[in-house]
Short mmCIF file of N, CA and C and ligand atoms in Angstrom, two decimals:
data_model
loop_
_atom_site.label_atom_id
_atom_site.label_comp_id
_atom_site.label_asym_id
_atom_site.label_seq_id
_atom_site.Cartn_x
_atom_site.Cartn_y
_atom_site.Cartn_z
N UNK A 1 109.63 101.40 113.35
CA UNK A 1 108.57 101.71 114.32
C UNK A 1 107.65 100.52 114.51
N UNK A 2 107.21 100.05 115.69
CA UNK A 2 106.62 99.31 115.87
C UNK A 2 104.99 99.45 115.33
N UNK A 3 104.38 98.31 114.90
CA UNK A 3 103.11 98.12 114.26
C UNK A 3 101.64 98.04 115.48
N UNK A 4 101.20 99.49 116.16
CA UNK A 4 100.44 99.29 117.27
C UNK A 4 99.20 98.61 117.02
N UNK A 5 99.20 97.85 116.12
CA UNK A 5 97.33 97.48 115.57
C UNK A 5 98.42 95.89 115.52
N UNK A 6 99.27 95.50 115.76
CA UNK A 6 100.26 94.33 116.12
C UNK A 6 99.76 93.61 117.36
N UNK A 7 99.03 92.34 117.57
CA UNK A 7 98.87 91.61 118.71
C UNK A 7 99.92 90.61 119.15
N UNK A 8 100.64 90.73 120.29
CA UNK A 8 101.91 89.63 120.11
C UNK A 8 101.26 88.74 121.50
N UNK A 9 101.59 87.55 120.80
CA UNK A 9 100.91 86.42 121.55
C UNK A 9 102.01 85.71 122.05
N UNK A 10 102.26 85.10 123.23
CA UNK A 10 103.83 84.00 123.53
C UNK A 10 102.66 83.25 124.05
N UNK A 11 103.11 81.59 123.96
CA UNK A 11 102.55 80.41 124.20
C UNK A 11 103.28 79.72 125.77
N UNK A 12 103.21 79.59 126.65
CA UNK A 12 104.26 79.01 127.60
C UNK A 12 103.76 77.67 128.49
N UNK A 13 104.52 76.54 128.58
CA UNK A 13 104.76 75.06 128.46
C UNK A 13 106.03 74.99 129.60
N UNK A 14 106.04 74.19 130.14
CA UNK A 14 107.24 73.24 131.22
C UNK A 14 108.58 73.72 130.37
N UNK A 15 108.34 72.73 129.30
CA UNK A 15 109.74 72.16 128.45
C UNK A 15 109.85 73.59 127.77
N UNK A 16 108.45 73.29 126.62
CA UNK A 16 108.49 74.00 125.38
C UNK A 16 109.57 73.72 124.30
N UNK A 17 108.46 71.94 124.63
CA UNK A 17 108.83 70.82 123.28
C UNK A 17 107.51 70.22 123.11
N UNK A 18 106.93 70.34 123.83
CA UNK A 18 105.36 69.53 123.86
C UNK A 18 104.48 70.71 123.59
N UNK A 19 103.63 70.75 124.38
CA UNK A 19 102.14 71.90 124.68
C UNK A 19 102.68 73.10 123.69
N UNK A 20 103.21 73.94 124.14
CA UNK A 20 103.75 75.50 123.78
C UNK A 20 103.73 75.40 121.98
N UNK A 21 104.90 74.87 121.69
CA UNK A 21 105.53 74.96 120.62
C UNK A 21 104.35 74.33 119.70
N UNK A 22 103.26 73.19 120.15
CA UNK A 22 102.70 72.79 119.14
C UNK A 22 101.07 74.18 118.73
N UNK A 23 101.07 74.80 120.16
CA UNK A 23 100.19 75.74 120.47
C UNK A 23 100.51 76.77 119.36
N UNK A 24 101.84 77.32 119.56
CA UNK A 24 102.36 78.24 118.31
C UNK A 24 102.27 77.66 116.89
N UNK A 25 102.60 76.63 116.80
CA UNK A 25 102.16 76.50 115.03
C UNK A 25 100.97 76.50 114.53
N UNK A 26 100.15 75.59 115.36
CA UNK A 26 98.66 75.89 115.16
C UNK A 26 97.86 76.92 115.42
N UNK A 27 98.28 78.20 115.84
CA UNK A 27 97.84 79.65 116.13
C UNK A 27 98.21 79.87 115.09
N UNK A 28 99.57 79.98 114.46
CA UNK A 28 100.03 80.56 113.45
C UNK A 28 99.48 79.98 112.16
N UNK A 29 99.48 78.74 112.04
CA UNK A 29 98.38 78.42 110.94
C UNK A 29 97.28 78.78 110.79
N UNK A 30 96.25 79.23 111.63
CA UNK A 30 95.11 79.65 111.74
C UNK A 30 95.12 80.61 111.50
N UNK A 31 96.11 81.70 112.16
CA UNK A 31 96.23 83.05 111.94
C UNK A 31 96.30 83.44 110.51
N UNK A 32 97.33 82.37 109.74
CA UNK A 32 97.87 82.30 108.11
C UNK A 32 96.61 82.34 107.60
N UNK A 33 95.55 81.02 107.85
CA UNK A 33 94.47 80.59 107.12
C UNK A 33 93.58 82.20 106.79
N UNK A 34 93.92 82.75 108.32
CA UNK A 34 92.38 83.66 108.28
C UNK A 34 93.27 85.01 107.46
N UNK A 35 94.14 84.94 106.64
CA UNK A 35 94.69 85.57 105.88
C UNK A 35 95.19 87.33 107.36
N UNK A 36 95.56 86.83 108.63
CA UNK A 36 95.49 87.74 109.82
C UNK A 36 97.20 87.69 110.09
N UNK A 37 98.27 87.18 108.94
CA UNK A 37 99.56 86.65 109.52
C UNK A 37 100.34 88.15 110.00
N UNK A 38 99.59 89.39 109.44
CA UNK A 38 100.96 90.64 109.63
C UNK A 38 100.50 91.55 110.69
N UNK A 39 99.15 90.59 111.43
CA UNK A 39 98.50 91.24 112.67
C UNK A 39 98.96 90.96 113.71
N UNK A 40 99.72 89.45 113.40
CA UNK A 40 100.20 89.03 114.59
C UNK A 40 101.42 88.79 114.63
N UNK A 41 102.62 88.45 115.78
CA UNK A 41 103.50 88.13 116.64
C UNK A 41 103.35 87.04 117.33
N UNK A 42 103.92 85.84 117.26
CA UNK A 42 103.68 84.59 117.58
C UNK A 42 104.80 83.73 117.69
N UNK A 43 104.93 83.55 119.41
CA UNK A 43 106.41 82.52 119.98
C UNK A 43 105.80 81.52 120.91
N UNK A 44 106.75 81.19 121.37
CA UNK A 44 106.38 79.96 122.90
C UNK A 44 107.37 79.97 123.58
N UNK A 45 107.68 79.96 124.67
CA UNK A 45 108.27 79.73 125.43
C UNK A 45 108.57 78.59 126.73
N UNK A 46 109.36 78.03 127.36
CA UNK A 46 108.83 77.02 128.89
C UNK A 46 109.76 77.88 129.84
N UNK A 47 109.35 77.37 131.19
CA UNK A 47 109.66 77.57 132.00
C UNK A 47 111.33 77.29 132.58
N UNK A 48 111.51 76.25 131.66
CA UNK A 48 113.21 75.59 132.37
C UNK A 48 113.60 75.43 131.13
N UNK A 49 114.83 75.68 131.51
CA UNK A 49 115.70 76.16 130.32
C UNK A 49 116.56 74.70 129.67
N UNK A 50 115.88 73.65 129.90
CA UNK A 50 116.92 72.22 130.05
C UNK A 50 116.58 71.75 128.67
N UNK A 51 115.80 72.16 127.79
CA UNK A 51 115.64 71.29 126.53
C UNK A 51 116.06 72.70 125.84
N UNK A 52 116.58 74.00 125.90
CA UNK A 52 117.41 75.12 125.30
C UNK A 52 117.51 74.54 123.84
N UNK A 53 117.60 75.42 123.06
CA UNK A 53 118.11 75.27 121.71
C UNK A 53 117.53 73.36 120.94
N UNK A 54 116.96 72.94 121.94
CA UNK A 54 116.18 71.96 121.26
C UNK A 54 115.07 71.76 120.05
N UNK A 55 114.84 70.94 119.39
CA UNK A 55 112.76 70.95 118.33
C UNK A 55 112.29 70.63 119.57
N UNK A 56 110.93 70.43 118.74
CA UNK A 56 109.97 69.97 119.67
C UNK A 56 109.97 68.43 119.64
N UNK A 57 109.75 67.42 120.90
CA UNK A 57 109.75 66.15 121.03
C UNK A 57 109.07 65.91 119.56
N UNK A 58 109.98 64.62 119.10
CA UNK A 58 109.21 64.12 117.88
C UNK A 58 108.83 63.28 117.80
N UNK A 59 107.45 63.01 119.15
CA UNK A 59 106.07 62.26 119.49
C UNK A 59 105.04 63.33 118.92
N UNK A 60 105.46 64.65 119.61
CA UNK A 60 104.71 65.64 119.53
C UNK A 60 104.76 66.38 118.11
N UNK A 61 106.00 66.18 117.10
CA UNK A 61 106.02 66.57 116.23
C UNK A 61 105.48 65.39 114.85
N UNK A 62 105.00 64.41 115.42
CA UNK A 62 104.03 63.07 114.76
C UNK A 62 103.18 63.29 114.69
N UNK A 63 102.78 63.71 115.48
CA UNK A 63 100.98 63.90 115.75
C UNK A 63 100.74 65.53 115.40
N UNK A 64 101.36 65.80 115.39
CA UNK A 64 100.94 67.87 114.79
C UNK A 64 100.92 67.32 113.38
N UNK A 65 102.11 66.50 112.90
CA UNK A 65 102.42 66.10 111.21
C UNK A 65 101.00 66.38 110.84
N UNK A 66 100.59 65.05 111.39
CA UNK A 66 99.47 63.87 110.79
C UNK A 66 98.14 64.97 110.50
N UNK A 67 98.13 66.11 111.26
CA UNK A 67 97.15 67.14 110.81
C UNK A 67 97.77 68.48 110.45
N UNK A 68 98.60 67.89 109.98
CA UNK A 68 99.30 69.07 108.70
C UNK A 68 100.09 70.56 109.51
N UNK A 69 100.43 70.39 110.53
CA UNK A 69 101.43 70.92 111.36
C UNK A 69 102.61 70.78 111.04
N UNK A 70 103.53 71.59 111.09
CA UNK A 70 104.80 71.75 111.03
C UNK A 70 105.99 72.06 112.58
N UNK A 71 105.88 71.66 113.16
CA UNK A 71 106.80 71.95 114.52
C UNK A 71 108.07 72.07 114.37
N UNK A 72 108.77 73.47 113.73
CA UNK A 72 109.96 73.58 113.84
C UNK A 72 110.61 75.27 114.90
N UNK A 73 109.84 75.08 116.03
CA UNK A 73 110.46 76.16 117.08
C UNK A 73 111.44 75.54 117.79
N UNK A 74 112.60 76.18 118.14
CA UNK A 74 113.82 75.82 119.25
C UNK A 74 113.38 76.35 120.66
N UNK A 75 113.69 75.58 121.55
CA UNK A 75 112.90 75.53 122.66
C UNK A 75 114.00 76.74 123.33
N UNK A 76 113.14 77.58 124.32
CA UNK A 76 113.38 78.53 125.13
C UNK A 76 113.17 79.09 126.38
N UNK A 77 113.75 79.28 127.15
CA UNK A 77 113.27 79.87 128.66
C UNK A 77 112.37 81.53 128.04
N UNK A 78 111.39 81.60 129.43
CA UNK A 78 110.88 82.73 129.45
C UNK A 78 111.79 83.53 130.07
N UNK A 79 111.90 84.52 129.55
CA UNK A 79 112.88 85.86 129.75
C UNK A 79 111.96 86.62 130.28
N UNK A 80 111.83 87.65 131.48
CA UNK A 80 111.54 88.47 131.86
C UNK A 80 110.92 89.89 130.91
N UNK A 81 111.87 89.73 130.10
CA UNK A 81 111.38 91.35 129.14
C UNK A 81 109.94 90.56 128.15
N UNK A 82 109.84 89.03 128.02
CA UNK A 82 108.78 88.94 127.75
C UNK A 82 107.70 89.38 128.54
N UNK A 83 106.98 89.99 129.45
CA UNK A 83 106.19 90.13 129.83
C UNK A 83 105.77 91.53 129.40
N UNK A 84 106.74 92.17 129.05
CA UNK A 84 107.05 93.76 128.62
C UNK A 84 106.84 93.25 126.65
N UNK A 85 107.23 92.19 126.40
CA UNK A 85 107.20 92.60 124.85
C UNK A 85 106.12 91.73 124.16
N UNK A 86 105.49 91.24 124.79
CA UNK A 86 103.96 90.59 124.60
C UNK A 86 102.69 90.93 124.69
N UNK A 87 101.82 90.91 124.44
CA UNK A 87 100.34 91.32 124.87
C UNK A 87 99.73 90.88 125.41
N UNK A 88 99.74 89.07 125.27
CA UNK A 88 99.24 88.14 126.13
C UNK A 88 100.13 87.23 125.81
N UNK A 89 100.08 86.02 127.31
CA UNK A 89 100.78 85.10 127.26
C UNK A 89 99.43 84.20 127.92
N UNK A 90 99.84 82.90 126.97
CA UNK A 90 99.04 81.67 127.61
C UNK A 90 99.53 80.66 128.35
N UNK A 91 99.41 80.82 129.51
CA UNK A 91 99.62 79.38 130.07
C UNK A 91 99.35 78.40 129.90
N UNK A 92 99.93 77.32 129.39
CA UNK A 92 99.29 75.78 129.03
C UNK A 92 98.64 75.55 130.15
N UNK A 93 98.93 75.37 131.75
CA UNK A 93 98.44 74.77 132.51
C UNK A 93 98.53 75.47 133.48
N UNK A 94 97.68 75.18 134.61
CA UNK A 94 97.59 76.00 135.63
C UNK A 94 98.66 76.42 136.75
N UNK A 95 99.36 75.13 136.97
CA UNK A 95 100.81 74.96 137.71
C UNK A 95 101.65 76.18 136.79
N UNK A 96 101.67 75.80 135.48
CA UNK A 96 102.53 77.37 134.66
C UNK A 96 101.82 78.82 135.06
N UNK A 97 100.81 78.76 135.12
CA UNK A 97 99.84 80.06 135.23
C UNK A 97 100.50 80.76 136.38
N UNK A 98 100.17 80.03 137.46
CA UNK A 98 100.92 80.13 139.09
C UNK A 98 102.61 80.47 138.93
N UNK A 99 103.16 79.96 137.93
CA UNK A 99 104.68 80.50 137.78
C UNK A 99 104.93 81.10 137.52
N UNK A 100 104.52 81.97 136.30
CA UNK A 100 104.29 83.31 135.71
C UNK A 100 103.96 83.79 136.54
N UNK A 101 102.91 84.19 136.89
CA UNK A 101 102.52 85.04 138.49
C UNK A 101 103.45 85.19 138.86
N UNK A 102 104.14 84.26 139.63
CA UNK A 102 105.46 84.42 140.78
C UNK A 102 106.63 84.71 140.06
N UNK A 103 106.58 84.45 139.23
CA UNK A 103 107.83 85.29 138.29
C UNK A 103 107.57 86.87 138.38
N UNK A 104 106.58 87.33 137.83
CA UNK A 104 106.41 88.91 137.54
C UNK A 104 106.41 89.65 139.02
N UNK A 105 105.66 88.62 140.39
CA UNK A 105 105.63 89.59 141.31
C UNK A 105 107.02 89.14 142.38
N UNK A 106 107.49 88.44 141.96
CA UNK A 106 109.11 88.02 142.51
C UNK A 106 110.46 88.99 142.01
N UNK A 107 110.37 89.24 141.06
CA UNK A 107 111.35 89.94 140.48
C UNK A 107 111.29 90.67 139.79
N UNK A 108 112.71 91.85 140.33
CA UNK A 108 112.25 92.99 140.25
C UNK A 108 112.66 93.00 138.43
N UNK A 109 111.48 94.23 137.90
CA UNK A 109 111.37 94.56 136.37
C UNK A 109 111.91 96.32 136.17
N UNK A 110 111.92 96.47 135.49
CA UNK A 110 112.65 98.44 135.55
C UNK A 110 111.25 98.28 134.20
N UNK A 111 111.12 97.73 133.29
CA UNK A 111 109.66 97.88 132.53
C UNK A 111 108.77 97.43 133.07
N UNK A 112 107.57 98.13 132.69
CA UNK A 112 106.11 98.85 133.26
C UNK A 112 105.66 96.79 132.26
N UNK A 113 105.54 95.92 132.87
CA UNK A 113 104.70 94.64 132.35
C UNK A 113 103.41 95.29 131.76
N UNK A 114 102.99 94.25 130.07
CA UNK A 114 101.87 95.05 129.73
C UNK A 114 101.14 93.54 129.58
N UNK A 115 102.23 92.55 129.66
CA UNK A 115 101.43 91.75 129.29
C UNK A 115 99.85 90.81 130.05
N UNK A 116 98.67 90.60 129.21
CA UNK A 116 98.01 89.44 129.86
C UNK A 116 98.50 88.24 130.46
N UNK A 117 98.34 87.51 131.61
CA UNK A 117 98.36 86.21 131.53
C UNK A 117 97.48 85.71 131.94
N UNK A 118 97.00 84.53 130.89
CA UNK A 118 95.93 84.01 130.83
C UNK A 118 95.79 82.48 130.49
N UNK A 119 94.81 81.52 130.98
CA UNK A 119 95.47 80.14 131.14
C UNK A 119 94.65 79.73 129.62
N UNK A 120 95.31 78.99 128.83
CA UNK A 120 95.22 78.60 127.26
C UNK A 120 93.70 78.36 127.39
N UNK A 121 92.89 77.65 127.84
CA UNK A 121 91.61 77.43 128.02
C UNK A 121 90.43 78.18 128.37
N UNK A 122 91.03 79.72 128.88
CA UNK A 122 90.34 80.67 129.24
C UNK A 122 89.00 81.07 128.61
N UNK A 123 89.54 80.61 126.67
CA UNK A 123 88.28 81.30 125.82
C UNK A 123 87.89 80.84 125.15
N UNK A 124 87.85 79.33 125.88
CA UNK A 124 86.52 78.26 125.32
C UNK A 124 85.48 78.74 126.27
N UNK A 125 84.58 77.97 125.17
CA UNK A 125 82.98 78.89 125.81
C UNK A 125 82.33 77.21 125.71
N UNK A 126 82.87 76.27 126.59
CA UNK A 126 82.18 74.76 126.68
C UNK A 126 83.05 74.74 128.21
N UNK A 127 82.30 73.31 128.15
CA UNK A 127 83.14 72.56 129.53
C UNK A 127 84.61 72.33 129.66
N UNK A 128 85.19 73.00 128.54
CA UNK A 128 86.72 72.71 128.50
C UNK A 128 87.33 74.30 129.24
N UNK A 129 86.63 74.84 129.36
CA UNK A 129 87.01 75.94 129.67
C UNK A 129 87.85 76.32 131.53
N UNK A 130 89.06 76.49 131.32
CA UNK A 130 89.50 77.04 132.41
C UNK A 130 90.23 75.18 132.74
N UNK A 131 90.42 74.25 132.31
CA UNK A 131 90.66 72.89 132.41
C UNK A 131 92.40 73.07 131.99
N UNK A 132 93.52 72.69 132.43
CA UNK A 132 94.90 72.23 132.13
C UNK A 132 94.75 71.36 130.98
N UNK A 133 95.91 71.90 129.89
CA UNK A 133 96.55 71.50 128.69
C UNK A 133 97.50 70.44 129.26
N UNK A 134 97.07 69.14 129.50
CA UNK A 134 97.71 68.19 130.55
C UNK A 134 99.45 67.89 130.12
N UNK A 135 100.10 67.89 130.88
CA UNK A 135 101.59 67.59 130.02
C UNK A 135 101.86 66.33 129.62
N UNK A 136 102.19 66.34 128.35
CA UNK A 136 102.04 64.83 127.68
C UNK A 136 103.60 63.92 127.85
N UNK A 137 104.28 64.89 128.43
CA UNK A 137 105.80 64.29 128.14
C UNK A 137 105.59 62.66 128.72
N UNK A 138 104.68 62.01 129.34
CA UNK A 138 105.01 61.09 130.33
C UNK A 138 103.91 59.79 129.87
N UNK A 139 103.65 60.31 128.91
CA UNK A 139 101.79 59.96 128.32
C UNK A 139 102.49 58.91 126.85
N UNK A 140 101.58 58.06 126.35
CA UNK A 140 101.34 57.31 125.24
C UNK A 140 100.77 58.56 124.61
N UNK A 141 100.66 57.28 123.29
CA UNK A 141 100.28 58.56 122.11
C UNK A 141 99.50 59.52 122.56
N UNK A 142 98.11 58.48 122.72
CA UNK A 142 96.62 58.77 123.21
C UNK A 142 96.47 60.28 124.06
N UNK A 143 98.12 60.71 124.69
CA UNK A 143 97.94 61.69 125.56
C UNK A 143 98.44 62.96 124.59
N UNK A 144 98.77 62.46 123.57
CA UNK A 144 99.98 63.37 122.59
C UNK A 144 98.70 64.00 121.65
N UNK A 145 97.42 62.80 121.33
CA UNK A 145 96.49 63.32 120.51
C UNK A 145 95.79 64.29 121.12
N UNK A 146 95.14 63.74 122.28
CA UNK A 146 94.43 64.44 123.83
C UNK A 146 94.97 66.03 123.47
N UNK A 147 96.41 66.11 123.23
CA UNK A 147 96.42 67.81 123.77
C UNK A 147 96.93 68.47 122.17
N UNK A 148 96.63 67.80 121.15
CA UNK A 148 96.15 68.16 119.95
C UNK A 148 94.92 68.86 119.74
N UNK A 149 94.01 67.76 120.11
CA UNK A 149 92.86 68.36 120.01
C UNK A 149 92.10 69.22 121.15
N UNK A 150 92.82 69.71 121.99
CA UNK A 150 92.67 70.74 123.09
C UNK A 150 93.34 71.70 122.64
N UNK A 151 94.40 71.83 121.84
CA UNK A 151 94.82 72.90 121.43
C UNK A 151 94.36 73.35 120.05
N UNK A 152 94.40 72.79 119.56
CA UNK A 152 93.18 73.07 117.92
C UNK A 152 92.06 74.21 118.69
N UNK A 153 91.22 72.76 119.69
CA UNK A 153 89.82 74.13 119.71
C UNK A 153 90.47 75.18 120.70
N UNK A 154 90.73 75.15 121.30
CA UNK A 154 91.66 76.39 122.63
C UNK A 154 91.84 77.68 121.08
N UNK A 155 92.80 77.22 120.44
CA UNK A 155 93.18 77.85 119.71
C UNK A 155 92.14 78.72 118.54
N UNK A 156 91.24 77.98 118.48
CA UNK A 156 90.24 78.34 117.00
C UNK A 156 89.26 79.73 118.29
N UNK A 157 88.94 78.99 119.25
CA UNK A 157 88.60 80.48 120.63
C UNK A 157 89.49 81.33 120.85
N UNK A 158 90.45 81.49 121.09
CA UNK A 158 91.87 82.51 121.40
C UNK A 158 91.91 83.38 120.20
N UNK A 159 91.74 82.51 118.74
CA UNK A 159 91.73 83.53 117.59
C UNK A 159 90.59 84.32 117.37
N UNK A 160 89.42 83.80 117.73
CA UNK A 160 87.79 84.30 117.35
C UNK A 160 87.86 85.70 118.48
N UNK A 161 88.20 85.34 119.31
CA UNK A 161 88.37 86.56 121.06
C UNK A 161 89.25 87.64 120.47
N UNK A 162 90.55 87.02 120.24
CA UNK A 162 91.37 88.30 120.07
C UNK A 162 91.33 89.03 118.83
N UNK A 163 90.47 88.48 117.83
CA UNK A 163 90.14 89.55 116.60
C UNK A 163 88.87 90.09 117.38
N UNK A 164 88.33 89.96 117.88
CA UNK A 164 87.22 90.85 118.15
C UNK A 164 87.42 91.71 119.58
N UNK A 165 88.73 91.94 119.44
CA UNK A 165 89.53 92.86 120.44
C UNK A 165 89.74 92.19 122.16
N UNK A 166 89.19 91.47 122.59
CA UNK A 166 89.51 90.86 124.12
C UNK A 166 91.27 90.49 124.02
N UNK A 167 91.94 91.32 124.65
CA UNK A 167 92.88 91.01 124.89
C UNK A 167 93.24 90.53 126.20
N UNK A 168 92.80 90.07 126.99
CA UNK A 168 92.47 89.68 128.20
C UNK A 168 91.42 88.88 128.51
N UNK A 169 91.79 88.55 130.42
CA UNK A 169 90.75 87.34 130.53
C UNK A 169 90.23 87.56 131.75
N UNK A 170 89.95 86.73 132.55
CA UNK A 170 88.78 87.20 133.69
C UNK A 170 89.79 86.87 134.70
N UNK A 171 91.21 86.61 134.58
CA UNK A 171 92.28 86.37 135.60
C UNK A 171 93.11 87.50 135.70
N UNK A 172 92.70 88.54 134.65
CA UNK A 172 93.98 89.89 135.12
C UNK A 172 93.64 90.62 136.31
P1 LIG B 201 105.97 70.55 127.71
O1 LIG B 201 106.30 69.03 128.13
O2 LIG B 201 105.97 71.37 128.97
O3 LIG B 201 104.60 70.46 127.11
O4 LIG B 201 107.05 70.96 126.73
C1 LIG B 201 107.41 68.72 128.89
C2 LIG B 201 108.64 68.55 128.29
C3 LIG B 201 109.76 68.17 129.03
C4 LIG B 201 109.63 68.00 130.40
C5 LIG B 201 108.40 68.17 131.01
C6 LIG B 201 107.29 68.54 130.26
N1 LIG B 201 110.77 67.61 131.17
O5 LIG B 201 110.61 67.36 132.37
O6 LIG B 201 111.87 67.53 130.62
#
């Protein structure tokens, strides 16, 4: 039987070798830290299915290291029944945000969608808020650290929100 006091979170990225996958370990570490690991459900997903069964780039898996990250997810397309077996999904970036959208109202579903979608930046409470998790695939380090430390704090807000029940954002 499923665990209804269970929050399932999917992370979603282009590739989902960069943004996504580093988004999920560092949720999940946090989640670990705050001793919260059997509350939650925690994946990533991208949009194109071309880096399939891949790690995560290991630029991106250098720089998660170096602050004690572990990046070992195999990269995946979003499947449709995710929207049905999630609670919320984050969009790294806004261009993804807009795809999701057009995914859920493009094609047809036989399940009732429960999920949020909501753009990764939604639940910072600074000037970073509502700003694109920029895609680093194309970037020097400098761009690899950049969305480290956008996803750290993104992430340390996303956890503080959704324990205090907001499962949603001001875009549903
Ligand atoms: P991600 O980065 O969306 O953060 O995983 C990218 C990875 C690969 C590609 C683009 C973005 N690509 O074009 O292959």
């Amino acid at each position: 039987m499923k665990n209804p006091k269970l929050i399932r979170v999917l992370f979603v990225c282009l590739g989902n070798i960069c943004r996504s996958p580093a988004a999920h370990a560092v949720f999940q570490a946090m989640v670990n830290m705050a001793g919260l690991g059997e509350k939650f459900q925690i994946d990533s997903a991208g949009i194109l299915d071309y880096h399939q069964g891949e790690l995560p780039d290991p630029r991106m898996q250098q720089t998660a290291k170096k602050r004690g990250y572990v990046l070992d997810h195999r990269s995946r397309p979003i499947a449709l029944a995710d929207f049905s077996s999630y609670d919320v999904i984050l969009a790294m970036d806004r261009d993804i945000l807009r795809t999701l959208q057009e995914l859920l109202e493009s094609k047809a579903n036989n399940r009732t969608p429960t999920a949020k979608i909501c753009l990764f930046t939604d639940f910072l409470q600074n000037s970073h808020r509502g700003i694109d998790v920029p895609d680093p695939y194309w970037s020097g380090q400098e761009g690899f650290e950049h969305v480290m430390d956008l996803i750290e704090e993104g992430c340390e807000a996303l956890l503080e929100a959704l324990t205090q029940g907001a499962l949603s954002c001001e875009r549903e």
